[in-house]
Amino acid sequence: LLLFLLFVGPFNCFASYSRATELFYSLNEGLPAGVLIGSLARDLRLPTAGGQHPLSLEPPLSFTLASHGLGGQYVQLDNRSGELHTSAVEIDREALCVESSGATIFGGSAAVSSSSPSPESCLLLLDVLVLPQEYFRLVKVKIAIRDVNDNAPRFPVPHIRLSVPENAPVNTRLAIEHPALDPDMGTNGVQTYRLRDNYGVFTLDVEENENGERTPYLIVMGALDRETQDEYVTVIVAEDGGTPPLVGSATLTIGISDINDNCPQFNDSQLNVTLYGNSSLGTHVATVHAVDMDLGSNAQITYSYSQKVLQPSRDLFRLNESTGGITLSTKVDGDTPRLHRLIILGNGPGCIPAVITVLVTVIKVMMRPPEVVPRFIANEVEGVVFLKELEPINTPIAFFTIKDPDEKYKVSCYLDGDGPFRLSPYKPYSNEYLLETTKPLDFETQQLYEISVVAWNSEGFHVKKVIKVQVLDDNDNSPVFSEQLIELSIEENNVPNAFLTKLHATDADSGERGQVSYFLGPDAPSYFALDKTTGVLTVSTQLDREEKEKYRYTVKAVDSGFPPRESIATVTITVLDKNDNSPRFINKDFSFFVPENFPGFGEIGVISVTDADAGQNGWVALSVLNGSDIFVIDTGKGVLRAKVSLDREQQSSYVLWIEAVDGGDPALSSTAKITILLLDINDNPPLVLFPQSNMSYLLVLPSTLPGSPITEVYAVDKDTGMNAVIAYSIIGRRGPRPESFRIDPKTGNITLEESLMQNDYGLYRLLVKVSDHGYPEPLHSTVMVNLFVNDTVSNESYIESLLRKEPDISVEEKQPQISIEPTHKKMESASCMPTLVALSIISLGSIALVTGMGIYICLRKGKKHHRADENLEVQIPLNGRINLHMLEKKPMEISNI
C-alpha cells in the first residue's frame, strides 16, 4: 500500500497543478480603497455556485496570492471569500504602464504589463492559489487598467519660438518642434491645437503619424512684412478629448526673419558745403548717411564715389567707405578749383545704389580768422560747464577774449543759441566779454544747453566756439502724490494682509533725490501697513464695519535728498457691509399680558429687533412661525396683533415663535419666544352644579339637631382670581319658619339653626343667590333649594304639585359678606401682658370646647346612620349631594393679583 501511494501521489499532484485558470477583469485607474474588482469563488464556479458557502466546506476554501510583489500592493484578496478589492495604494496607469517602453515590471509572480493585444491596454497580473488540495488550482488573474482623463496636456517648454521668413508664401507649413505631451491614452490624449490670437495671418493644423503622434503645424495665411511687424506673440493651446476636456498652453513667439527686400536710401538728393581755403588737413567737410530698413548683413551700406567724379576732386576730398564722412586730404592752393561736385553712391547687397550729390564751394582766404580764447570761472571739463540749478541770477560762467591775429581788422562777437545766458562786454576792456546767467536754471525743465560764442571781423570771416552747459540737479522738488485724497473701500471680514491700494508719488528730481519712500502718518491705526519701497498699502487684520465704518489717516512720501523733502496725502477707507450679523431681538423671551375678549387686530405688543448690518443687509422682516392662523405681526413696526378676539376660558395662554430674517444674501435669521397670557375678565356667571334642578327636594327629619348640615349648594366659575371667588346667600325664603335654615357664604353648606317643632312641619323653599366677586360688575346665578320637614314622605305627588306652583317669595337685597383679606388692627401701646394672659385662657377653653363637641358629634353620627337605614326610601334627589362631595373639589386660594 505504501509503495502504491508513493507511486500514485506524484501523478495526483501533477494533475492538480495542471488545473490552471485565467480570469480577466478591468477597472478604472485612481479608484479608492475597497472597490470590488471581482469574486474569484463565483467566477471560478467553485462549490459556492451550487449554494454551498466556501466557509461551510470542510476544510474551507482559501485564496492566497502566490507572491506579494509589485502588483500585490494594489489589491486586497479576502482569503476566505475570494473577493478581490482595491487597496489603499491608488493605481496610476501612467506611472505603471509607460507606453513608450513597452516593458513588464515583475515583482515575484505579480507584475504590471503593458503587453496586450490592444496597444492602449495596461495589465496587472496576479497569481492566486486556491486550496485545499482537492480544489487546488493556480489562477492567473489579469486586471486591465482603464485610462481616465486625469492628466492635462503639457508642453515640454513654457516658451516656444518659431522663425518665419518675411517672404514666406501663403499656406507655408512650419512644424512646431515642441508638441504637447499627455500621459493619458486614446481620446484622453492630445487631440487638437489652437491659437488664442492668430493676428489674421496664422492658423494651426495637426498631422498624425503612423504611431498616432499628433504634431501641430503653423500655417501662414497672409502676407508678412518684417519692417511692419517683426514679431508676433500669442498662446498655443493644446486640448485633449476627455469629458470634460483638459487644456495646456505655452507662449508661442513667431519671429519674422529678414530678407533683403529693401535698398539704401538718402534723405536728401543734394548737400551744399562751404570750405575755407585756409582749412587745415583733415578738416571735416560733410557726412552723407543712407538708411536700409533691412537687418544685419542685408542692411550693410558702403559709400563710394561715382565714376563721374573728377580725379582732382577725388584727390582733394577723402570719402570714408563705412561712415560716409568726407574730409580734406590735401591743402587748398591757388590752383584748386572753386567748386567741386561730389557724386556719392550708397551701395547695398543686391541693390541699385542710392545717389547723393555734395557741392563743395572753396573760399580762398588770404587772412587769418579771429581768435576766441575762453577762461572758465565755473567748473568745466572738456568743454562742458557744470552749473547747479537754482544758482542766483548773474552767475558768471566764463571770460572770453576776442582778438584779430593780424591786428588789422575790427573783431566783434555775439552769443548764438537759446537759454538763460548773456554775453556782454566787460568794461573797461575792449576785447573782454563775460558770459553769465540771466535767471535761475531748472534741472527739471532742461538739463543741457548748447550755446556758441561767435566772433567775426570786418571782412566777414567768423569763428564759432561751442560751449555746453550741464545743469546739475538739486533737491528742490518734493514728492507729489497722484491724488491728495485717496478714497478706498473694502468689504468687512477681509482676509488678513489684504491689499488696499498702491500709492504713487513722483519726484521731479533725479538720482537719489528723486527716490521716494512711503510712510504711514502718526494717526494711522497699527493694523495698517505701508511698504516703504513699493507703496503697497495693506491691512493686517479683519475689519468689522459694525465696529468702525470709516478710517481716515495721513500718509507721507519722503525723498532721499539732503535734507529730505516730503508731502502728505490723506487716505480714507470705507468698510463695506457684509451680511455677517443676524437680526437680534432685544429679549429672547417676550411676555405680554392681554385681557381676554381683546378686540381683533388690536395691538398686543411690539417686538423690538435690530440688525447691526447696514442697507439691505440690515432690513429685517418678522413672521410668526406657529399660530399664524390666529396671530399676525407687522413686519415694519413689529406690532403683534390677534386676528380674532381671544377667550381665556378656551385657552389661557399662547406661546409663539417669531422669526426675524434680514435682507442679506444669503439671509440670516434668529427667533424669539413670545408668551401671551390672557387676563381674566368677569364674563362668566357662577354655574350651579348642585342642586341640579329647582324641582328636587330633600326630606329633613324633625329630630335633626340644630347646627347639623342639611345639604349644600355647589357652584363653579370658569373665571379666575377674584372673578371666580363665589359667595352664597339666601335671598328669598318661604315655609312655616323659614329662618330656621342658614347658608354658609363661603362653602354653600346649609345648616339647621333652631330645633324643629310640631308646627314647623311642611315644605321650605329657599332662593339661593350664587354670586362671584368680579370687577367691575359681579355676576350671579340663583337656584331654588326645597326642604320637606316631616318624619316621612307619604304622598310624593302632593309634594311635586307644591313644587310646580310658582312660589311667592320676596327677594332680600342683602349682599353676602366674605372676608377676602385679613383685617389689620392697630394694637394699643399699652402693656401686652394682660392680653397674653387672656389669650392663653381663651385658647385653653377653645381646646376643651372642641374636644367636647368632637365627642358629641361622633355620638350623633352613630344615631344618624341608624335612622338613615330606616328611612332610605324617602331620600329623593337632593340626597345625591354626597356624590358631589366626591368630585374633585379643591379649596380655592385667593391671592392679590
PDB file of N, CA, C and O in Angstrom, residues 796-816:
ATOM      1  N   GLU A 796     -95.869  61.644  47.509  1.00  0.00           N
ATOM      2  CA  GLU A 796     -94.872  62.360  46.703  1.00  0.00           C
ATOM      3  C   GLU A 796     -95.538  63.242  45.670  1.00  0.00           C
ATOM      4  O   GLU A 796     -95.044  64.325  45.355  1.00  0.00           O
ATOM      5  N   SER A 797     -96.658  62.809  45.149  1.00  0.00           N
ATOM      6  CA  SER A 797     -97.320  63.612  44.120  1.00  0.00           C
ATOM      7  C   SER A 797     -97.780  64.936  44.690  1.00  0.00           C
ATOM      8  O   SER A 797     -97.772  65.966  44.000  1.00  0.00           O
ATOM      9  N   TYR A 798     -98.159  64.903  45.941  1.00  0.00           N
ATOM     10  CA  TYR A 798     -98.580  66.150  46.570  1.00  0.00           C
ATOM     11  C   TYR A 798     -97.399  67.120  46.665  1.00  0.00           C
ATOM     12  O   TYR A 798     -97.510  68.320  46.388  1.00  0.00           O
ATOM     13  N   ILE A 799     -96.287  66.598  47.070  1.00  0.00           N
ATOM     14  CA  ILE A 799     -95.102  67.464  47.209  1.00  0.00           C
ATOM     15  C   ILE A 799     -94.710  68.014  45.847  1.00  0.00           C
ATOM     16  O   ILE A 799     -94.380  69.202  45.694  1.00  0.00           O
ATOM     17  N   GLU A 800     -94.777  67.176  44.828  1.00  0.00           N
ATOM     18  CA  GLU A 800     -94.383  67.621  43.490  1.00  0.00           C
ATOM     19  C   GLU A 800     -95.328  68.689  42.988  1.00  0.00           C
ATOM     20  O   GLU A 800     -94.927  69.615  42.286  1.00  0.00           O
ATOM     21  N   SER A 801     -96.636  68.591  43.378  1.00  0.00           N
ATOM     22  CA  SER A 801     -97.582  69.624  42.960  1.00  0.00           C
ATOM     23  C   SER A 801     -97.269  70.949  43.624  1.00  0.00           C
ATOM     24  O   SER A 801     -97.432  72.016  43.037  1.00  0.00           O
ATOM     25  N   LEU A 802     -96.827  70.871  44.868  1.00  0.00           N
ATOM     26  CA  LEU A 802     -96.420  72.115  45.556  1.00  0.00           C
ATOM     27  C   LEU A 802     -95.206  72.739  44.873  1.00  0.00           C
ATOM     28  O   LEU A 802     -95.079  73.961  44.793  1.00  0.00           O
ATOM     29  N   LEU A 803     -94.286  71.885  44.431  1.00  0.00           N
ATOM     30  CA  LEU A 803     -93.062  72.409  43.807  1.00  0.00           C
ATOM     31  C   LEU A 803     -93.369  73.062  42.470  1.00  0.00           C
ATOM     32  O   LEU A 803     -92.671  73.987  42.056  1.00  0.00           O
ATOM     33  N   ARG A 804     -94.436  72.553  41.808  1.00  0.00           N
ATOM     34  CA  ARG A 804     -94.727  73.122  40.495  1.00  0.00           C
ATOM     35  C   ARG A 804     -95.370  74.492  40.594  1.00  0.00           C
ATOM     36  O   ARG A 804     -95.396  75.243  39.640  1.00  0.00           O
ATOM     37  N   LYS A 805     -95.918  74.811  41.740  1.00  0.00           N
ATOM     38  CA  LYS A 805     -96.516  76.127  41.910  1.00  0.00           C
ATOM     39  C   LYS A 805     -95.411  77.180  42.019  1.00  0.00           C
ATOM     40  O   LYS A 805     -94.360  76.945  42.590  1.00  0.00           O
ATOM     41  N   GLU A 806     -95.726  78.374  41.448  1.00  0.00           N
ATOM     42  CA  GLU A 806     -94.729  79.462  41.500  1.00  0.00           C
ATOM     43  C   GLU A 806     -94.707  79.992  42.924  1.00  0.00           C
ATOM     44  O   GLU A 806     -95.731  80.419  43.461  1.00  0.00           O
ATOM     45  N   PRO A 807     -93.558  79.936  43.590  1.00  0.00           N
ATOM     46  CA  PRO A 807     -93.515  80.378  44.994  1.00  0.00           C
ATOM     47  C   PRO A 807     -93.647  81.883  45.106  1.00  0.00           C
ATOM     48  O   PRO A 807     -93.137  82.622  44.266  1.00  0.00           O
ATOM     49  N   ASP A 808     -94.322  82.295  46.106  1.00  0.00           N
ATOM     50  CA  ASP A 808     -94.455  83.727  46.375  1.00  0.00           C
ATOM     51  C   ASP A 808     -93.389  84.104  47.391  1.00  0.00           C
ATOM     52  O   ASP A 808     -93.602  84.038  48.596  1.00  0.00           O
ATOM     53  N   ILE A 809     -92.254  84.462  46.857  1.00  0.00           N
ATOM     54  CA  ILE A 809     -91.088  84.735  47.714  1.00  0.00           C
ATOM     55  C   ILE A 809     -90.637  86.154  47.461  1.00  0.00           C
ATOM     56  O   ILE A 809     -90.452  86.575  46.312  1.00  0.00           O
ATOM     57  N   SER A 810     -90.485  86.900  48.530  1.00  0.00           N
ATOM     58  CA  SER A 810     -89.930  88.266  48.417  1.00  0.00           C
ATOM     59  C   SER A 810     -88.407  88.172  48.467  1.00  0.00           C
ATOM     60  O   SER A 810     -87.827  87.490  49.309  1.00  0.00           O
ATOM     61  N   VAL A 811     -87.767  88.850  47.525  1.00  0.00           N
ATOM     62  CA  VAL A 811     -86.308  88.783  47.398  1.00  0.00           C
ATOM     63  C   VAL A 811     -85.662  89.786  48.340  1.00  0.00           C
ATOM     64  O   VAL A 811     -86.031  90.962  48.358  1.00  0.00           O
ATOM     65  N   GLU A 812     -84.700  89.296  49.101  1.00  0.00           N
ATOM     66  CA  GLU A 812     -83.935  90.160  50.007  1.00  0.00           C
ATOM     67  C   GLU A 812     -82.673  90.655  49.275  1.00  0.00           C
ATOM     68  O   GLU A 812     -81.931  89.875  48.714  1.00  0.00           O
ATOM     69  N   GLU A 813     -82.497  91.959  49.275  1.00  0.00           N
ATOM     70  CA  GLU A 813     -81.305  92.522  48.622  1.00  0.00           C
ATOM     71  C   GLU A 813     -80.191  92.656  49.637  1.00  0.00           C
ATOM     72  O   GLU A 813     -79.676  93.712  49.926  1.00  0.00           O
ATOM     73  N   LYS A 814     -79.776  91.548  50.172  1.00  0.00           N
ATOM     74  CA  LYS A 814     -78.706  91.530  51.155  1.00  0.00           C
ATOM     75  C   LYS A 814     -77.472  90.896  50.518  1.00  0.00           C
ATOM     76  O   LYS A 814     -77.511  89.765  50.059  1.00  0.00           O
ATOM     77  N   GLN A 815     -76.413  91.654  50.483  1.00  0.00           N
ATOM     78  CA  GLN A 815     -75.191  91.187  49.826  1.00  0.00           C
ATOM     79  C   GLN A 815     -74.419  90.300  50.784  1.00  0.00           C
ATOM     80  O   GLN A 815     -74.181  90.660  51.925  1.00  0.00           O
ATOM     81  N   PRO A 816     -73.992  89.113  50.325  1.00  0.00           N
ATOM     82  CA  PRO A 816     -73.184  88.251  51.191  1.00  0.00           C
ATOM     83  C   PRO A 816     -71.821  88.865  51.435  1.00  0.00           C
ATOM     84  O   PRO A 816     -71.225  89.502  50.553  1.00  0.00           O
TER      85      PRO A 816
END
